[in-house]
Short mmCIF file of C-alpha atoms (C1' of nucleotides) in Angstrom, two decimals:
data_model
loop_
_atom_site.label_atom_id
_atom_site.label_comp_id
_atom_site.label_asym_id
_atom_site.label_seq_id
_atom_site.Cartn_x
_atom_site.Cartn_y
_atom_site.Cartn_z
CA UNK A 453 -0.05 0.00 0.02
CA UNK A 454 1.37 3.35 -0.99
CA UNK A 455 1.54 5.96 1.67
CA UNK A 456 -1.43 8.31 1.93
CA UNK A 457 -0.78 11.59 0.34
CA UNK A 458 -1.80 14.60 2.34
CA UNK A 459 -2.36 18.43 1.72
CA UNK A 460 -2.38 20.55 4.78
CA UNK A 461 -4.05 23.96 5.01
CA UNK A 462 -3.67 26.10 8.11
CA UNK A 463 -3.31 29.74 8.84
CA UNK A 464 -0.37 29.04 11.26
CA UNK A 465 2.89 28.01 9.72
CA UNK A 466 3.55 26.44 13.10
CA UNK A 467 0.83 23.92 12.70
CA UNK A 468 1.95 23.03 9.23
CA UNK A 469 5.56 22.43 10.44
CA UNK A 470 4.24 20.52 13.35
CA UNK A 471 2.07 18.16 11.34
CA UNK A 472 4.72 17.50 8.69
CA UNK A 473 7.18 16.71 11.48
CA UNK A 474 4.75 14.72 13.47
CA UNK A 475 4.00 12.39 10.39
CA UNK A 476 7.46 12.00 9.30
CA UNK A 477 8.09 9.00 11.32
CA UNK A 478 5.16 7.48 9.65
CA UNK A 479 6.40 8.26 6.11
CA UNK A 480 5.71 4.76 4.99
CA UNK A 481 1.94 5.15 5.95
CA UNK A 482 1.33 8.79 5.25
CA UNK A 483 3.18 11.74 3.93
CA UNK A 484 2.38 15.50 3.63
CA UNK A 485 2.92 16.30 0.03
CA UNK A 486 2.12 20.02 0.37
CA UNK A 487 1.26 22.66 2.91
CA UNK A 488 0.05 26.26 2.52
CA UNK A 489 -1.41 29.03 4.67
CA UNK A 490 -3.38 30.39 1.71
CA UNK A 491 -6.75 28.79 1.23
CA UNK A 492 -6.84 29.98 -2.42
CA UNK A 493 -3.54 28.42 -3.12
CA UNK A 494 -4.74 25.31 -1.54
CA UNK A 495 -7.20 24.71 -4.57
CA UNK A 496 -4.48 24.89 -7.18
CA UNK A 497 -2.26 22.71 -5.06
CA UNK A 498 -5.05 20.18 -4.87
CA UNK A 499 -5.54 20.27 -8.56
CA UNK A 500 -1.80 19.96 -9.24
CA UNK A 501 -0.82 17.14 -6.94
CA UNK A 502 -4.22 15.30 -6.40
CA UNK A 503 -3.58 14.49 -2.74
CA UNK A 504 -5.88 11.80 -1.34
CA UNK A 505 -6.76 13.79 1.64
CA UNK A 506 -6.79 17.40 2.72
CA UNK A 507 -6.54 18.44 6.28
CA UNK A 508 -8.13 21.85 6.75
CA UNK A 509 -8.17 24.20 9.77
CA UNK A 510 -11.74 25.31 10.43
CA UNK A 511 -11.10 28.72 11.26
CA UNK A 512 -8.67 30.75 8.99
CA UNK A 513 -8.40 34.35 8.08
CA UNK A 514 -8.87 34.45 4.42
CA UNK A 515 -11.52 31.79 4.07
CA UNK A 516 -13.15 29.42 6.37
CA UNK A 517 -12.23 25.76 6.26
CA UNK A 518 -15.89 24.95 5.60
CA UNK A 519 -15.96 27.09 2.65
CA UNK A 520 -12.67 25.74 1.39
CA UNK A 521 -14.00 22.33 1.94
CA UNK A 522 -16.91 22.97 -0.34
CA UNK A 523 -14.56 24.48 -2.99
CA UNK A 524 -12.27 21.55 -2.98
CA UNK A 525 -15.02 19.05 -3.17
CA UNK A 526 -16.34 20.80 -6.04
CA UNK A 527 -12.96 20.91 -7.80
CA UNK A 528 -12.38 17.20 -7.05
CA UNK A 529 -15.15 14.96 -5.58
CA UNK A 530 -12.79 12.25 -4.95
CA UNK A 531 -10.71 14.21 -2.44
CA UNK A 532 -11.29 13.28 1.09
CA UNK A 533 -11.40 16.17 3.55
CA UNK A 534 -10.67 16.16 7.24
CA UNK A 535 -11.29 19.20 9.38
CA UNK A 536 -8.91 20.14 12.12
CA UNK A 537 -9.81 22.48 15.06
CA UNK A 538 -8.41 23.60 18.19
CA UNK A 539 -11.88 24.30 19.48
CA UNK A 540 -13.17 21.24 20.87
CA UNK A 541 -16.74 22.34 20.49
CA UNK A 542 -19.20 20.72 18.17
CA UNK A 543 -20.45 23.85 16.81
CA UNK A 544 -18.92 23.34 13.39
CA UNK A 545 -18.96 19.61 13.32
CA UNK A 546 -22.34 19.21 11.53
CA UNK A 547 -21.69 22.30 9.27
CA UNK A 548 -18.40 20.53 8.37
CA UNK A 549 -20.11 17.20 7.66
CA UNK A 550 -22.69 19.08 5.46
CA UNK A 551 -19.96 20.73 3.58
CA UNK A 552 -18.77 17.45 2.63
CA UNK A 553 -15.95 16.71 5.22
CA UNK A 554 -15.28 12.99 6.00
CA UNK A 555 -13.56 13.69 9.25
CA UNK A 556 -13.36 16.21 12.24
CA UNK A 557 -10.50 16.00 14.60
CA UNK A 558 -8.94 18.22 17.13
CA UNK A 559 -5.28 19.23 17.08
CA UNK A 560 -4.60 17.26 20.18
CA UNK A 561 -4.59 14.11 17.99
CA UNK A 562 -1.51 12.09 18.01
CA UNK A 563 0.30 10.96 14.99
CA UNK A 564 -0.65 7.19 15.13
CA UNK A 565 -4.29 7.93 15.76
CA UNK A 566 -4.23 10.47 12.90
CA UNK A 567 -2.88 7.97 10.49
CA UNK A 568 -5.33 5.35 11.54
CA UNK A 569 -8.11 7.96 11.08
CA UNK A 570 -6.93 8.85 7.65
CA UNK A 571 -6.94 5.25 6.69
CA UNK A 572 -10.44 4.91 7.80
CA UNK A 573 -11.44 7.90 6.06
CA UNK A 574 -9.94 6.59 2.72
CA UNK A 575 -12.13 3.44 3.31
CA UNK A 576 -15.13 5.64 3.06
CA UNK A 577 -15.93 5.97 6.77
CA UNK A 578 -16.48 9.28 8.57
CA UNK A 579 -14.20 9.82 11.54
CA UNK A 580 -14.82 12.14 14.45
CA UNK A 581 -12.48 12.90 17.34
CA UNK A 582 -13.67 10.83 20.25
CA UNK A 583 -13.30 13.74 22.61
CA UNK A 584 -15.96 15.61 20.38
CA UNK A 585 -17.87 12.45 20.00
CA UNK A 586 -18.53 12.24 23.67
CA UNK A 587 -20.17 15.60 23.74
CA UNK A 588 -22.27 15.38 20.65
CA UNK A 589 -24.03 12.52 22.40
CA UNK A 590 -26.02 10.13 20.23
CA UNK A 591 -25.62 11.22 16.60
CA UNK A 592 -21.88 11.88 16.54
CA UNK A 593 -21.30 8.96 18.71
CA UNK A 594 -22.97 6.74 16.08
CA UNK A 595 -20.96 8.48 13.41
CA UNK A 596 -17.66 7.54 15.18
CA UNK A 597 -18.66 3.95 15.65
CA UNK A 598 -19.79 3.69 11.99
CA UNK A 599 -23.42 2.97 12.97
CA UNK A 600 -24.28 6.00 10.99
CA UNK A 601 -24.70 6.02 7.25
CA UNK A 602 -25.09 8.75 4.57
CA UNK A 603 -28.70 9.63 4.16
CA UNK A 604 -29.79 8.46 7.60
CA UNK A 605 -31.13 11.94 8.53
CA UNK A 606 -33.45 11.60 5.62
CA UNK A 607 -34.95 8.51 7.18
CA UNK A 608 -33.14 5.98 4.91
CA UNK A 609 -32.18 2.66 6.18
CA UNK A 610 -28.46 1.48 5.67
CA UNK A 611 -29.52 -0.82 2.82
CA UNK A 612 -31.48 1.97 1.19
CA UNK A 613 -28.52 4.28 1.56
CA UNK A 614 -26.23 1.79 -0.26
CA UNK A 615 -28.80 1.48 -3.09
CA UNK A 616 -28.99 5.24 -3.43
CA UNK A 617 -25.30 5.69 -3.60
CA UNK A 618 -25.07 3.10 -6.38
CA UNK A 619 -27.94 4.86 -8.13
CA UNK A 620 -26.06 8.12 -7.76
CA UNK A 621 -23.12 6.59 -9.47
CA UNK A 622 -25.25 5.69 -12.41
CA UNK A 623 -26.07 2.06 -11.81
CA UNK A 624 -29.38 0.62 -13.22
CA UNK A 625 -31.53 -1.45 -10.81
CA UNK A 626 -29.95 -4.59 -12.33
CA UNK A 627 -26.43 -3.24 -11.89
CA UNK A 628 -27.18 -2.38 -8.31
CA UNK A 629 -28.41 -5.91 -7.75
CA UNK A 630 -25.35 -7.38 -9.23
CA UNK A 631 -23.08 -5.30 -7.23
CA UNK A 632 -25.02 -6.04 -3.83
CA UNK A 633 -25.43 -9.68 -4.96
CA UNK A 634 -29.20 -9.39 -4.60
CA UNK A 635 -32.21 -9.96 -6.78
CA UNK A 636 -33.39 -7.16 -9.03
CA UNK A 637 -36.82 -7.28 -7.48
CA UNK A 638 -35.24 -6.60 -4.16
CA UNK A 639 -33.67 -3.58 -5.42
CA UNK A 640 -36.74 -2.25 -7.02
CA UNK A 641 -38.41 -2.62 -3.56
CA UNK A 642 -35.77 -0.56 -1.94
CA UNK A 643 -35.97 1.96 -4.81
CA UNK A 644 -39.58 2.40 -4.16
CA UNK A 645 -38.86 2.82 -0.34
CA UNK A 646 -36.21 5.52 -1.23
CA UNK A 647 -38.71 7.30 -3.51
CA UNK A 648 -41.40 7.28 -0.78
CA UNK A 649 -39.07 8.72 1.86
CA UNK A 650 -37.46 11.13 -0.31
CA UNK A 651 -40.93 12.11 -1.71
CA UNK A 652 -39.84 11.91 -5.11
CA UNK A 653 -41.25 9.90 -8.10
CA UNK A 654 -38.20 8.82 -10.12
CA UNK A 655 -34.56 7.96 -9.72
CA UNK A 656 -33.29 11.10 -11.45
CA UNK A 657 -34.92 13.28 -8.81
CA UNK A 658 -33.62 10.91 -6.04
CA UNK A 659 -30.07 11.28 -7.29
CA UNK A 660 -30.53 15.02 -7.75
CA UNK A 661 -31.65 15.32 -4.20
CA UNK A 662 -28.90 13.18 -2.89
CA UNK A 663 -26.37 15.28 -4.67
CA UNK A 664 -27.82 18.55 -3.54
CA UNK A 665 -27.88 17.32 0.00
CA UNK A 666 -24.19 16.51 -0.44
CA UNK A 667 -24.81 13.05 0.78
CA UNK A 668 -22.59 11.29 -1.83
CA UNK A 669 -19.44 12.50 -3.40
CA UNK B 1322 -52.90 32.34 -20.82
CA UNK B 1323 -53.81 32.21 -17.17
CA UNK B 1324 -52.26 35.08 -15.14
CA UNK B 1325 -49.02 34.17 -13.41
CA UNK B 1326 -49.45 33.17 -9.77
CA UNK B 1327 -47.07 34.82 -7.28
CA UNK B 1328 -46.06 34.30 -3.80
CA UNK B 1329 -44.28 37.18 -2.10
CA UNK B 1330 -42.06 36.89 0.92
CA UNK B 1331 -40.59 39.97 2.56
CA UNK B 1332 -39.88 41.13 5.99
CA UNK B 1333 -41.67 44.42 5.48
CA UNK B 1334 -45.48 44.38 5.36
CA UNK B 1335 -45.04 47.68 3.43
CA UNK B 1336 -43.28 45.84 0.55
CA UNK B 1337 -46.03 43.09 0.52
CA UNK B 1338 -48.68 45.58 0.36
CA UNK B 1339 -46.71 47.67 -2.26
CA UNK B 1340 -46.25 44.81 -4.54
CA UNK B 1341 -49.78 43.59 -4.31
CA UNK B 1342 -51.04 47.03 -5.16
CA UNK B 1343 -48.53 47.56 -7.89
CA UNK B 1344 -49.58 44.39 -9.67
CA UNK B 1345 -53.32 44.79 -9.23
CA UNK B 1346 -53.77 46.67 -12.42
CA UNK B 1347 -52.17 43.73 -14.08
CA UNK B 1348 -54.31 41.16 -12.61
CA UNK B 1349 -55.17 39.50 -15.93
CA UNK B 1350 -51.34 38.93 -16.32
CA UNK B 1351 -50.10 38.27 -12.85
CA UNK B 1352 -51.68 37.93 -9.59
CA UNK B 1353 -50.30 37.72 -5.99
CA UNK B 1354 -51.88 34.71 -4.46
CA UNK B 1355 -50.20 35.02 -1.13
CA UNK B 1356 -47.75 37.13 1.01
CA UNK B 1357 -45.98 36.61 4.24
CA UNK B 1358 -43.35 38.03 6.35
CA UNK B 1359 -42.40 34.62 7.69
CA UNK B 1360 -39.99 32.67 5.64
CA UNK B 1361 -40.96 29.45 7.33
CA UNK B 1362 -44.59 30.06 6.49
CA UNK B 1363 -43.50 30.55 2.97
CA UNK B 1364 -42.74 26.92 2.54
CA UNK B 1365 -46.16 25.79 3.62
CA UNK B 1366 -47.78 28.50 1.48
CA UNK B 1367 -45.83 27.38 -1.52
CA UNK B 1368 -46.76 23.71 -0.88
CA UNK B 1369 -50.39 24.60 -0.54
CA UNK B 1370 -50.91 26.97 -3.33
CA UNK B 1371 -48.29 25.99 -5.78
CA UNK B 1372 -47.51 29.41 -7.16
CA UNK B 1373 -45.52 29.57 -10.39
CA UNK B 1374 -43.13 32.22 -8.91
CA UNK B 1375 -41.99 33.16 -5.71
CA UNK B 1376 -40.59 36.67 -5.04
CA UNK B 1377 -38.16 36.74 -2.13
CA UNK B 1378 -36.40 39.56 -0.36
CA UNK B 1379 -32.69 38.72 -0.11
CA UNK B 1380 -32.09 40.02 3.28
CA UNK B 1381 -34.60 38.96 6.02
CA UNK B 1382 -34.42 38.61 9.82
CA UNK B 1383 -35.47 35.06 10.25
CA UNK B 1384 -33.81 33.44 7.29
CA UNK B 1385 -32.07 34.84 4.21
CA UNK B 1386 -33.75 34.82 0.96
CA UNK B 1387 -31.06 32.66 -0.45
CA UNK B 1388 -31.58 30.04 2.17
CA UNK B 1389 -35.11 30.23 1.79
CA UNK B 1390 -34.58 29.87 -2.07
CA UNK B 1391 -32.87 26.66 -1.64
CA UNK B 1392 -35.54 25.29 0.55
CA UNK B 1393 -38.24 26.19 -1.72
CA UNK B 1394 -36.47 24.79 -4.76
CA UNK B 1395 -36.00 21.61 -2.78
CA UNK B 1396 -39.69 21.45 -1.83
CA UNK B 1397 -40.85 22.11 -5.39
CA UNK B 1398 -38.20 22.25 -8.16
CA UNK B 1399 -40.93 23.49 -10.51
CA UNK B 1400 -41.13 26.67 -8.63
CA UNK B 1401 -39.41 29.65 -10.10
CA UNK B 1402 -37.81 32.14 -7.77
CA UNK B 1403 -36.99 35.74 -8.32
CA UNK B 1404 -34.93 37.53 -5.64
CA UNK B 1405 -35.65 41.18 -4.92
CA UNK B 1406 -33.26 43.46 -3.23
CA UNK B 1407 -32.98 47.06 -2.16
CA UNK B 1408 -29.26 46.83 -2.41
CA UNK B 1409 -28.24 47.34 -6.07
CA UNK B 1410 -24.89 45.68 -5.48
CA UNK B 1411 -23.96 42.41 -7.21
CA UNK B 1412 -22.77 40.72 -3.98
CA UNK B 1413 -25.59 38.33 -3.66
CA UNK B 1414 -26.25 38.02 -7.46
CA UNK B 1415 -24.22 35.01 -8.14
CA UNK B 1416 -24.90 33.46 -4.64
CA UNK B 1417 -28.57 33.77 -5.52
CA UNK B 1418 -28.27 32.33 -9.01
CA UNK B 1419 -26.20 29.56 -7.42
CA UNK B 1420 -29.08 28.90 -4.90
CA UNK B 1421 -31.39 28.40 -7.86
CA UNK B 1422 -33.03 31.66 -8.39
CA UNK B 1423 -34.19 32.50 -11.83
CA UNK B 1424 -34.12 36.25 -11.48
CA UNK B 1425 -32.43 38.93 -9.48
CA UNK B 1426 -34.41 42.33 -9.39
CA UNK B 1427 -34.16 45.60 -7.53
CA UNK B 1428 -37.23 46.90 -5.80
CA UNK B 1429 -37.04 50.05 -8.10
CA UNK B 1430 -38.57 47.83 -10.78
CA UNK B 1431 -41.96 49.10 -12.19
CA UNK B 1432 -44.96 46.85 -12.57
CA UNK B 1433 -44.98 46.27 -16.42
CA UNK B 1434 -41.25 45.47 -16.28
CA UNK B 1435 -41.88 43.10 -13.52
CA UNK B 1436 -44.66 41.25 -15.38
CA UNK B 1437 -42.37 40.94 -18.40
CA UNK B 1438 -39.60 39.67 -16.53
CA UNK B 1439 -41.79 37.12 -14.62
CA UNK B 1440 -43.03 36.01 -18.09
CA UNK B 1441 -39.47 35.41 -19.23
CA UNK B 1442 -38.72 33.65 -16.14
CA UNK B 1443 -41.49 31.19 -16.66
CA UNK B 1444 -40.17 30.70 -20.16
CA UNK B 1445 -37.04 29.31 -18.41
CA UNK B 1446 -34.88 32.34 -18.88
CA UNK B 1447 -32.88 33.98 -16.09
CA UNK B 1448 -33.54 37.71 -15.68
CA UNK B 1449 -31.35 40.24 -14.04
CA UNK B 1450 -32.08 43.73 -13.24
CA UNK B 1451 -30.44 45.87 -16.08
CA UNK B 1452 -29.16 48.35 -13.45
CA UNK B 1453 -27.13 45.35 -11.84
CA UNK B 1454 -26.37 43.82 -15.23
CA UNK B 1455 -24.41 46.85 -16.18
CA UNK B 1456 -22.13 46.35 -13.18
CA UNK B 1457 -21.43 42.69 -13.12
CA UNK B 1458 -19.67 43.39 -16.46
CA UNK B 1459 -19.23 40.46 -18.81
CA UNK B 1460 -20.63 37.34 -17.26
CA UNK B 1461 -23.85 38.89 -16.05
CA UNK B 1462 -24.28 40.92 -19.06
CA UNK B 1463 -23.93 37.81 -21.27
CA UNK B 1464 -26.44 36.02 -19.01
CA UNK B 1465 -28.94 38.81 -19.49
CA UNK B 1466 -28.48 38.75 -23.27
CA UNK B 1467 -28.73 35.17 -23.42
CA UNK B 1468 -25.24 34.95 -25.16
CA UNK B 1469 -24.22 32.61 -22.28
CA UNK B 1470 -25.67 29.44 -20.94
CA UNK B 1471 -24.70 26.89 -18.41
CA UNK B 1472 -22.86 23.92 -19.70
CA UNK B 1473 -21.44 25.86 -22.68
CA UNK B 1474 -17.99 24.73 -21.63
CA UNK B 1475 -19.06 21.09 -22.04
CA UNK B 1476 -20.03 21.71 -25.59
CA UNK B 1477 -23.71 21.76 -25.10
CA UNK B 1478 -25.77 24.04 -27.25
CA UNK B 1479 -28.27 26.54 -25.62
CA UNK B 1480 -31.22 24.32 -26.36
CA UNK B 1481 -29.47 21.35 -24.84
CA UNK B 1482 -28.55 23.30 -21.90
CA UNK B 1483 -32.18 24.31 -21.40
CA UNK B 1484 -33.20 20.74 -21.72
CA UNK B 1485 -30.64 19.54 -19.27
CA UNK B 1486 -31.67 22.10 -16.80
CA UNK B 1487 -35.28 20.83 -16.82
CA UNK B 1488 -33.93 17.29 -16.73
CA UNK B 1489 -32.07 18.24 -13.44
CA UNK B 1490 -35.15 19.57 -12.06
CA UNK B 1491 -36.95 16.36 -12.46
CA UNK B 1492 -38.98 16.87 -15.75
CA UNK B 1493 -39.67 13.99 -17.86
CA UNK B 1494 -39.15 14.19 -21.70
CA UNK B 1495 -42.89 14.96 -22.02
CA UNK B 1496 -42.69 17.66 -19.24
CA UNK B 1497 -39.75 19.11 -20.88
CA UNK B 1498 -41.47 19.22 -24.21
CA UNK B 1499 -44.43 20.91 -22.62
CA UNK B 1500 -42.34 23.57 -20.93
CA UNK B 1501 -40.41 24.47 -24.05
CA UNK B 1502 -43.47 24.12 -26.19
CA UNK B 1503 -41.86 21.52 -28.34
CA UNK B 1504 -42.58 17.97 -29.57
CA UNK B 1505 -41.49 15.22 -27.34
CA UNK B 1506 -39.68 13.68 -30.08
CA UNK B 1507 -37.68 16.87 -30.38
CA UNK B 1508 -36.75 16.55 -26.74
CA UNK B 1509 -35.74 12.94 -27.18
CA UNK B 1510 -33.26 14.04 -29.95
CA UNK B 1511 -31.81 16.85 -27.73
CA UNK B 1512 -31.47 14.34 -24.84
CA UNK B 1513 -29.59 11.86 -27.09
CA UNK B 1514 -27.23 14.71 -28.22
CA UNK B 1515 -26.55 15.47 -24.49
CA UNK B 1516 -25.79 11.93 -23.58
CA UNK B 1517 -23.41 11.74 -26.47
CA UNK B 1518 -21.64 15.15 -25.44
CA UNK B 1519 -21.48 14.27 -21.89
CA UNK B 1520 -20.45 10.67 -22.64
CA UNK B 1521 -23.25 9.16 -20.43
CA UNK B 1522 -25.95 6.69 -21.34
CA UNK B 1523 -28.94 7.77 -19.29
CA UNK B 1524 -30.50 10.85 -17.79
CA UNK B 1525 -29.63 9.97 -14.35
CA UNK B 1526 -25.99 10.12 -15.01
CA UNK B 1527 -26.45 13.26 -16.95
CA UNK B 1528 -28.13 14.96 -14.11
CA UNK B 1529 -25.48 13.67 -11.68
CA UNK B 1530 -22.64 15.12 -13.90
CA UNK B 1531 -24.47 18.44 -14.08
CA UNK B 1532 -24.91 18.63 -10.35
CA UNK B 1533 -21.35 17.56 -9.69
CA UNK B 1534 -20.06 20.17 -12.25
CA UNK B 1535 -22.28 22.69 -10.42
CA UNK B 1536 -23.76 23.80 -13.49
CA UNK B 1537 -27.29 24.01 -12.24
CA UNK B 1538 -28.40 25.03 -8.82
"C1'" DA C 1027 -47.52 -11.70 22.15
"C1'" DC C 1028 -47.88 -8.02 19.13
"C1'" DC C 1029 -46.49 -4.28 16.15
"C1'" DG C 1030 -43.06 -1.87 13.38
"C1'" DT C 1031 -39.28 -1.77 10.51
"C1'" DC C 1032 -36.03 -3.73 7.78
"C1'" DC C 1033 -34.63 -7.07 4.26
"C1'" DT C 1034 -35.51 -10.38 0.89
"C1'" DC C 1035 -38.04 -11.97 -3.34
"C1'" DC C 1036 -42.12 -12.71 -6.45
"C1'" DC C 1037 -46.06 -11.37 -9.62
"C1'" DC C 1038 -48.48 -8.33 -13.21
"C1'" DC C 1039 -48.75 -4.29 -15.99
"C1'" DG C 1040 -48.48 0.28 -18.20
"C1'" DA C 1041 -45.69 3.94 -19.36
"C1'" DG C 1042 -41.54 5.86 -20.23
"C1'" DA C 1043 -36.78 5.84 -21.65
"C1'" DG C 1044 -33.28 5.10 -24.89
"C1'" DA C 1045 -31.17 3.34 -29.36
"C1'" DG C 1046 -31.63 3.32 -34.20
"C1'" DG C 1047 -32.82 5.12 -38.28
"C1'" DG C 1048 -34.63 9.30 -41.40
"C1'" DA C 1049 -35.75 14.11 -42.87
"C1'" DG C 1050 -36.42 19.14 -43.62
"C1'" DG C 1051 -34.83 23.95 -42.70
"C1'" DC C 1052 -31.55 27.26 -41.56
"C1'" DA C 1053 -27.38 29.80 -40.58
"C1'" DA C 1054 -22.44 30.26 -40.10
"C1'" DA C 1055 -18.10 28.74 -41.82
"C1'" DG C 1056 -15.01 26.53 -44.95
"C1'" DC D 1240 -21.35 26.06 -52.87
"C1'" DT D 1241 -20.70 22.53 -49.77
"C1'" DT D 1242 -20.23 21.27 -45.30
"C1'" DT D 1243 -21.14 21.40 -40.56
"C1'" DG D 1244 -23.90 22.18 -36.69
"C1'" DC D 1245 -28.17 23.08 -34.66
"C1'" DC D 1246 -33.25 22.85 -34.21
"C1'" DT D 1247 -37.18 20.52 -35.24
"C1'" DC D 1248 -40.12 16.27 -36.00
"C1'" DC D 1249 -41.31 11.47 -37.28
"C1'" DC D 1250 -41.03 6.14 -37.12
"C1'" DT D 1251 -39.91 1.58 -34.85
"C1'" DC D 1252 -38.16 -1.39 -31.42
"C1'" DT D 1253 -36.42 -3.04 -26.92
"C1'" DC D 1254 -36.00 -2.82 -22.23
"C1'" DT D 1255 -35.96 -0.55 -17.87
"C1'" DC D 1256 -38.58 1.93 -14.71
"C1'" DG D 1257 -42.07 2.52 -11.51
"C1'" DG D 1258 -46.72 1.37 -9.24
"C1'" DG D 1259 -49.47 -2.07 -7.43
"C1'" DG D 1260 -50.05 -6.02 -4.94
"C1'" DG D 1261 -48.35 -10.14 -1.82
"C1'" DA D 1262 -45.19 -13.01 1.25
"C1'" DG D 1263 -41.87 -14.71 4.48
"C1'" DG D 1264 -38.11 -14.14 7.97
"C1'" DA D 1265 -35.37 -11.43 11.29
"C1'" DC D 1266 -35.08 -8.11 14.90
"C1'" DG D 1267 -36.27 -4.93 18.54
"C1'" DG D 1268 -39.44 -2.41 21.25
"C1'" DT D 1269 -44.09 -2.09 23.85
#
DNA sequence: ACCGTCCTCCCCCGAGAGAGGGAGGCAAAG
DNA sequence: CTTTGCCTCCCTCTCTCGGGGGAGGACGGT
């Protein structure tokens, strides 16, 4: 496995240096390929280097991490984004996740935990710092344990969420069935449930809603 | 042609009254079916009455017009939205258009211009107050003159762009045809052209691509 | 024990979607 | 003038989609 390539964006040069130094001993698992204090430069860096993950400070002078997060996701939906904060409050957590972030960590995180978290993020999971997870009670706790799945806030079940994601990626009912190793009729039932819960009448509207909600890449 | 049904949302009762009075002489072309100062109530009103157009103030206490715009479009993608502002700056213009608005007018607008603008909006055009259009230079000017259309950078023609937008908003081929006053077969031809240019094979993927590119709302 | 939700699969059936072809008009560019 | 692209409309054909119904098993809460 190649080491995870990381782009770091933070107002404070100190943090950039600190993170790079912190991860250097783990160079075989994760390497910082670029750092910048300029959010605008972050976009061009991401476009040039195509890192796998971007670590963003939530609060920055020029542009908020949340705003930058949206920009980066628009530029490259594949890029995973993890928000960093010194503030261990949950105020920006949900905003961050809504903006498309895959993780929300405090700067107290230690290197080996960070590496582990990044690996989970690349596996498609959403990671939240346990110290935050404790405070945001149920919802965030579920998030951290993986009991949470995209679209849950819309009332979708886990299976329905999986089906919707495959629909978003252009799969037909039959293709979804093949990927999930289920019968096509089963998928059609799930699809009808999704329509009912999302209050739409066809897959195009369902996909449009999912993308507008920012549920899937 | 039935008169255009309008929902007006504004913080100031004065403006609501003013608009209603202003449009009364044009009752055969456009009628205000409901007004409210409460953005939250606007959503239920829109759901009940299904007006064709919603006129929203950009700046309101409870909720910004931009936010409300997104909500309303989510509730009913068919609903056209025109933003009203006292501020003749272009600051919120692009945000508004990104939020799904079909028009951006200043409150200096006179009744007959407003009616004309609303009719153009219902025809699928995007209208911008000329006094603003002058300032936002090239891009907005082109928008206003129709020389520019979303998706042009993907090689789509203007007609194809219009069709794609209506597809994104959940319209079937037949519905698109009705809205553009064309034959369904014509739409199917355009749709095939869109698929070819976008290198996709069905409308769901086309819509997903458009939304990911951020072309439409 | 019952009810609700989820997950799985089956049937029928109509309507729409999408691929394939053709065709006429019109304007800009070669 | 011919080509190329765009816009409009028509035909056939296949297949997926989406609505309607039912059914059985699993799990968890009341």
